[in-house]
Amino acid sequence: MKILRRSILALILIITAGFAIFHYDSKEYNKENEQDYINKVCKMTKNQAVAVGIIDGDKDIFLEHSAARGQTVDKHTMFELGSTTKAFTGLGILKLEEEGLIKADDPVTKYIGWFKPQYKGADAEITIRQLMNHSSGIPVYSISLIPEGDESKVSLEETVRKIADIKLDNEPGKNHNYATINYDVLALIIEKVTGQKYEDYITDTVLREVGMTESFFRIKESDRERIIPGRKAGFFGSWNYKAPTYYGNTAAGYLVSNTNDLTKWMRYVSKNIPFDSFPVSDSNIYYAGWYLYPETIFHGGNNPNFGTQVVISQDGRLGVFVLSATAGDVAVKIADGLYGMHLGYPAKIGLYISSQELEDFLFVIATLLILYIALLLKYKHKWACLVAGIVILAGVILFPLISHFSYRFLFVWMPFSFTVMMAVFIAFAVWLISKAFLNHINMGE
């Protein structure tokens, strides 16, 4: 037993050291070797597919990385945009406002009479503006309430009804609290006002105007055939993963596009959206699907198996849009590095571990530590084993009730190693309880 325990500890140390070494790069990169920068970040993070669109002055630049066997990536390769879809929904609302069909300070109930979230035991009045800047008070965990299914099984209204009487985290308008479902509510308002499906309205009034002829919304299962396979982290690698379809969340995460269309989008945004008129403040710099800073506008996006990041200069001269076939912050790392290079600043990767990889690493280490503890415990202490087993099982059972995040949601969004870790946790708890009862029987008590 002692040898096995020491072997597990040694394995943990080896994995940790190797993981850190593999994720460190000291090289300096600039615009002349930006492709090397992309390749290195992708290699470090096991990212199999990335596409980059850059607007730099009058030039459009397209860069790609593909490591999957038999798979190529170019400017026409389609990726899910995740939350960068929100900017398209935001523009749809801005167009309706410009046409006088809605007002930003209208209450949601003007268009959706049954939408009555609660604050301190009373109906709360949320405005369109508060949805647009994520100050509605709708809690972050509401994303886990979005039902699974494509357009044949789930409706947008059904999704919004899931939060029709939800308890708000704070009074509407007081705090910025990013909740993806805010933009699904906006999509339902678009449908109520226009009489069109959300995706049809955005296609007709936004995508066509921009010239995004290749982009579409993933609203049914068969749409996967037109998109590059998305991947999810697990056990220090990335693996193909078919994430569920969430039709009710289309407006907040399921526009599908490519860098050929998105370079057009960046140019359109720079010329046609009056960001200087957006109602932002020191406490909230978000509006209409964009974070706004004095020199840049940006947004990131994540679906369970895709990640994106867009950064555009306020003057419209420079923009970078990164599409990644894995979730996490890989697209952010690449976009920030490339944006700086095109401003003339060299980039260093340094020690970089993507968020998905870090989660995967922690889950693997936690699993090994559970095994170590199992070998370390002296099972003759029956009461200690019983209490420990009950506490662990209670924690597993109560976690989704306390956090409001279901295990189904976590299994979809977390790396594959999360599922294994949870299975080991449960098995360990059951083992402890059974040992306690066996000791009780053997001792004749």
Short mmCIF file of N, CA, C and O in Angstrom, two decimals, residues 19 43 46 74 123 164 184 193 237 258 293 297 300 317 415 429:
data_model
loop_
_atom_site.label_atom_id
_atom_site.label_comp_id
_atom_site.label_asym_id
_atom_site.label_seq_id
_atom_site.Cartn_x
_atom_site.Cartn_y
_atom_site.Cartn_z
N PHE A 19 3.18 19.27 -17.09
CA PHE A 19 2.12 20.14 -17.56
C PHE A 19 2.59 21.60 -17.64
O PHE A 19 2.35 22.29 -18.63
N LYS A 43 -0.76 24.30 -30.41
CA LYS A 43 -0.04 23.09 -30.01
C LYS A 43 -0.04 22.94 -28.50
O LYS A 43 -0.26 21.84 -27.96
N LYS A 46 -3.62 21.88 -27.38
CA LYS A 46 -4.22 20.75 -28.10
C LYS A 46 -5.42 21.19 -28.95
O LYS A 46 -6.37 20.44 -29.14
N ASP A 74 -10.06 26.90 -43.73
CA ASP A 74 -9.79 28.09 -44.53
C ASP A 74 -10.81 29.16 -44.17
O ASP A 74 -11.57 29.01 -43.21
N ASP A 123 -43.24 41.79 -8.21
CA ASP A 123 -42.91 41.83 -9.63
C ASP A 123 -41.88 42.93 -9.88
O ASP A 123 -42.00 44.04 -9.37
N ALA A 164 -39.65 33.27 -16.37
CA ALA A 164 -40.70 34.28 -16.32
C ALA A 164 -40.93 34.83 -14.92
O ALA A 164 -41.26 36.00 -14.75
N ASP A 184 -31.91 36.15 -25.08
CA ASP A 184 -33.02 35.34 -25.56
C ASP A 184 -34.34 36.08 -25.34
O ASP A 184 -35.26 35.98 -26.15
N VAL A 193 -42.56 41.90 -31.94
CA VAL A 193 -42.69 43.17 -32.65
C VAL A 193 -42.78 42.98 -34.16
O VAL A 193 -43.57 43.63 -34.85
N GLY A 237 -5.97 16.18 -23.46
CA GLY A 237 -6.14 16.20 -24.91
C GLY A 237 -7.45 16.89 -25.25
O GLY A 237 -8.13 17.43 -24.38
N ASN A 258 -17.95 32.31 -40.66
CA ASN A 258 -16.56 32.05 -41.00
C ASN A 258 -15.82 33.38 -41.11
O ASN A 258 -16.43 34.46 -41.08
N TYR A 293 -14.37 50.05 -24.57
CA TYR A 293 -13.29 50.79 -23.94
C TYR A 293 -12.96 51.99 -24.82
O TYR A 293 -13.37 52.05 -25.99
N ILE A 297 -13.43 47.96 -28.89
CA ILE A 297 -14.66 47.26 -28.53
C ILE A 297 -14.33 45.78 -28.69
O ILE A 297 -13.53 45.39 -29.54
N GLY A 300 -16.19 38.14 -26.30
CA GLY A 300 -15.80 36.75 -26.42
C GLY A 300 -17.02 35.86 -26.45
O GLY A 300 -18.13 36.31 -26.13
N ARG A 317 -9.83 50.91 -37.83
CA ARG A 317 -8.68 50.59 -38.68
C ARG A 317 -8.15 49.18 -38.47
O ARG A 317 -7.52 48.62 -39.36
N PRO A 415 -14.90 19.65 -18.98
CA PRO A 415 -14.10 18.64 -19.66
C PRO A 415 -14.56 17.21 -19.31
O PRO A 415 -15.20 16.99 -18.28
N ALA A 429 -17.33 7.52 -1.77
CA ALA A 429 -18.29 7.71 -0.68
C ALA A 429 -19.03 6.42 -0.36
O ALA A 429 -19.19 6.05 0.82
#
